[in-house]
XYZ file of C-alpha atoms in Angstrom:
170
model
C 112.561 123.828 88.024
C 114.034 125.684 91.086
C 115.117 128.780 91.793
C 114.390 132.054 89.963
C 113.926 131.865 86.118
C 116.512 133.425 84.459
C 116.235 134.826 80.552
C 117.193 131.805 78.022
C 116.119 129.297 80.250
C 113.929 126.428 78.798
C 110.966 124.832 80.469
C 108.174 122.485 79.798
C 104.842 124.423 79.624
C 101.138 123.591 79.986
C 99.144 125.558 77.948
C 96.413 126.871 79.970
C 94.371 129.655 77.982
C 94.199 131.542 74.785
C 93.036 135.234 73.565
C 93.289 137.108 70.528
C 97.313 138.118 71.153
C 98.242 134.160 72.160
C 98.644 131.781 74.621
C 98.869 131.634 78.778
C 101.151 128.826 79.661
C 101.983 127.578 83.000
C 105.855 127.198 83.167
C 106.027 126.287 87.004
C 105.913 129.878 88.556
C 103.663 132.100 90.350
C 102.134 133.513 87.291
C 101.281 132.351 83.994
C 104.060 132.994 81.299
C 102.608 134.305 77.849
C 103.519 133.068 74.515
C 102.523 135.525 71.365
C 101.505 132.515 69.372
C 98.198 130.853 69.451
C 98.775 127.396 70.639
C 96.629 124.740 71.455
C 95.197 124.839 74.761
C 95.958 121.716 77.172
C 98.968 120.541 75.727
C 102.646 120.392 76.960
C 105.220 122.190 74.781
C 108.895 123.189 75.283
C 109.572 126.895 75.776
C 112.254 129.160 75.924
C 112.224 132.482 78.514
C 112.782 135.527 76.065
C 111.831 138.336 77.882
C 110.769 139.726 81.376
C 107.955 142.434 81.024
C 104.793 142.742 83.118
C 104.672 139.057 82.498
C 107.201 136.304 81.478
C 107.281 136.021 77.697
C 108.146 132.771 76.109
C 108.248 131.228 72.850
C 107.901 127.773 71.677
C 111.574 126.372 71.264
C 114.087 123.104 72.486
C 117.789 123.340 73.083
C 119.975 121.980 70.276
C 123.069 121.130 72.419
C 121.436 119.154 75.354
C 119.158 116.107 75.883
C 116.066 117.310 76.015
C 113.715 114.095 76.533
C 112.763 111.081 74.377
C 110.046 111.126 71.728
C 107.482 108.293 71.169
C 105.980 107.261 67.974
C 102.533 105.643 67.914
C 101.413 103.781 64.472
C 99.639 101.143 62.710
C 101.983 100.822 60.240
C 103.969 97.945 61.578
C 107.213 98.039 63.542
C 109.724 98.140 60.378
C 107.622 100.731 58.413
C 107.233 102.645 61.824
C 111.329 102.606 62.042
C 111.034 103.820 58.290
C 109.366 107.056 59.485
C 112.068 107.936 61.948
C 115.135 107.059 59.857
C 117.511 105.668 62.276
C 121.006 104.585 61.713
C 120.956 102.259 64.718
C 117.919 100.308 66.362
C 118.235 98.656 69.864
C 115.835 96.057 70.251
C 115.322 95.386 73.948
C 114.472 91.810 75.349
C 115.183 89.616 78.066
C 116.405 86.816 75.479
C 119.267 88.976 74.582
C 122.893 89.361 75.539
C 122.845 91.182 78.999
C 124.311 94.876 78.919
C 127.279 94.154 81.115
C 128.505 91.320 78.355
C 128.352 93.981 75.163
C 128.732 97.236 77.123
C 132.017 98.180 74.916
C 130.514 97.281 71.757
C 127.162 99.106 72.357
C 129.222 102.216 73.652
C 131.086 101.718 70.233
C 127.849 102.044 68.206
C 126.008 104.484 70.264
C 128.993 107.134 70.019
C 129.067 106.165 65.916
C 125.446 107.143 65.542
C 123.503 109.763 64.875
C 119.967 108.907 65.318
C 119.171 105.841 67.734
C 115.862 104.339 68.072
C 114.926 101.753 70.739
C 112.066 99.197 70.283
C 110.039 97.803 73.677
C 107.615 95.041 73.668
C 104.438 95.598 74.986
C 102.979 94.337 78.340
C 101.663 90.820 76.811
C 104.397 90.033 74.562
C 107.842 90.705 73.349
C 108.618 91.996 69.924
C 107.462 89.358 67.314
C 108.430 91.152 63.754
C 112.178 91.319 62.740
C 113.519 94.818 62.687
C 116.533 94.171 60.706
C 117.026 95.943 57.753
C 120.466 97.287 55.339
C 119.243 100.791 56.322
C 120.462 100.575 60.107
C 122.536 98.349 62.257
C 120.457 96.503 64.614
C 121.504 94.856 68.284
C 119.255 92.803 70.809
C 119.704 93.859 74.030
C 118.888 93.255 77.641
C 118.892 95.953 79.659
C 117.472 94.309 82.868
C 119.207 91.054 83.450
C 118.279 88.669 86.139
C 114.593 90.866 86.141
C 113.490 88.153 88.813
C 109.847 88.591 86.935
C 108.320 87.140 83.995
C 107.586 90.342 82.267
C 109.058 94.042 83.109
C 106.290 96.990 82.761
C 107.427 98.856 79.776
C 107.729 102.108 81.647
C 109.947 100.581 84.167
C 111.969 99.067 80.802
C 112.206 102.747 79.420
C 113.685 104.065 82.446
C 116.012 101.271 82.798
C 117.111 101.583 79.249
C 117.495 105.243 79.096
C 119.524 105.530 82.435
C 121.755 102.971 80.754
C 122.230 104.993 77.456
C 122.693 108.153 79.642
C 126.057 106.573 80.923
C 127.188 105.618 77.377
């Protein structure tokens, strides 16, 4: 973040070291911030700036009213069973074999606006999604978010960024 931190700001922080009183956190300032909780060191957490004292005091927290980033899930339960763990009401399966975003934009926008919990599924670097993700528990749509990609496969990290950029404007 650029500029002087303000009370109530949210920041991502990296836990650097711990003592008996709490954890020192790098939130991108000149000095380390301090959290009064014993957190795991060398991990990234979300924090809220709660006090300015001798040091900046933070507490683990995430904002409720703004988008704060995506979450990933890694399991060995199979795709459909993994989706059940996150309980979506709408699942988007990304594939180059589906309708392109420009041809179903309005339909997608309507489904996104009426959904509370969306899961977006991406294939891996060596294969597309092979498991059927359809279920009576959620709506499903297949979507090509990178039409005319000009390559056999798109790297997963590129597909994630491209797809989230589209969902950001919906």
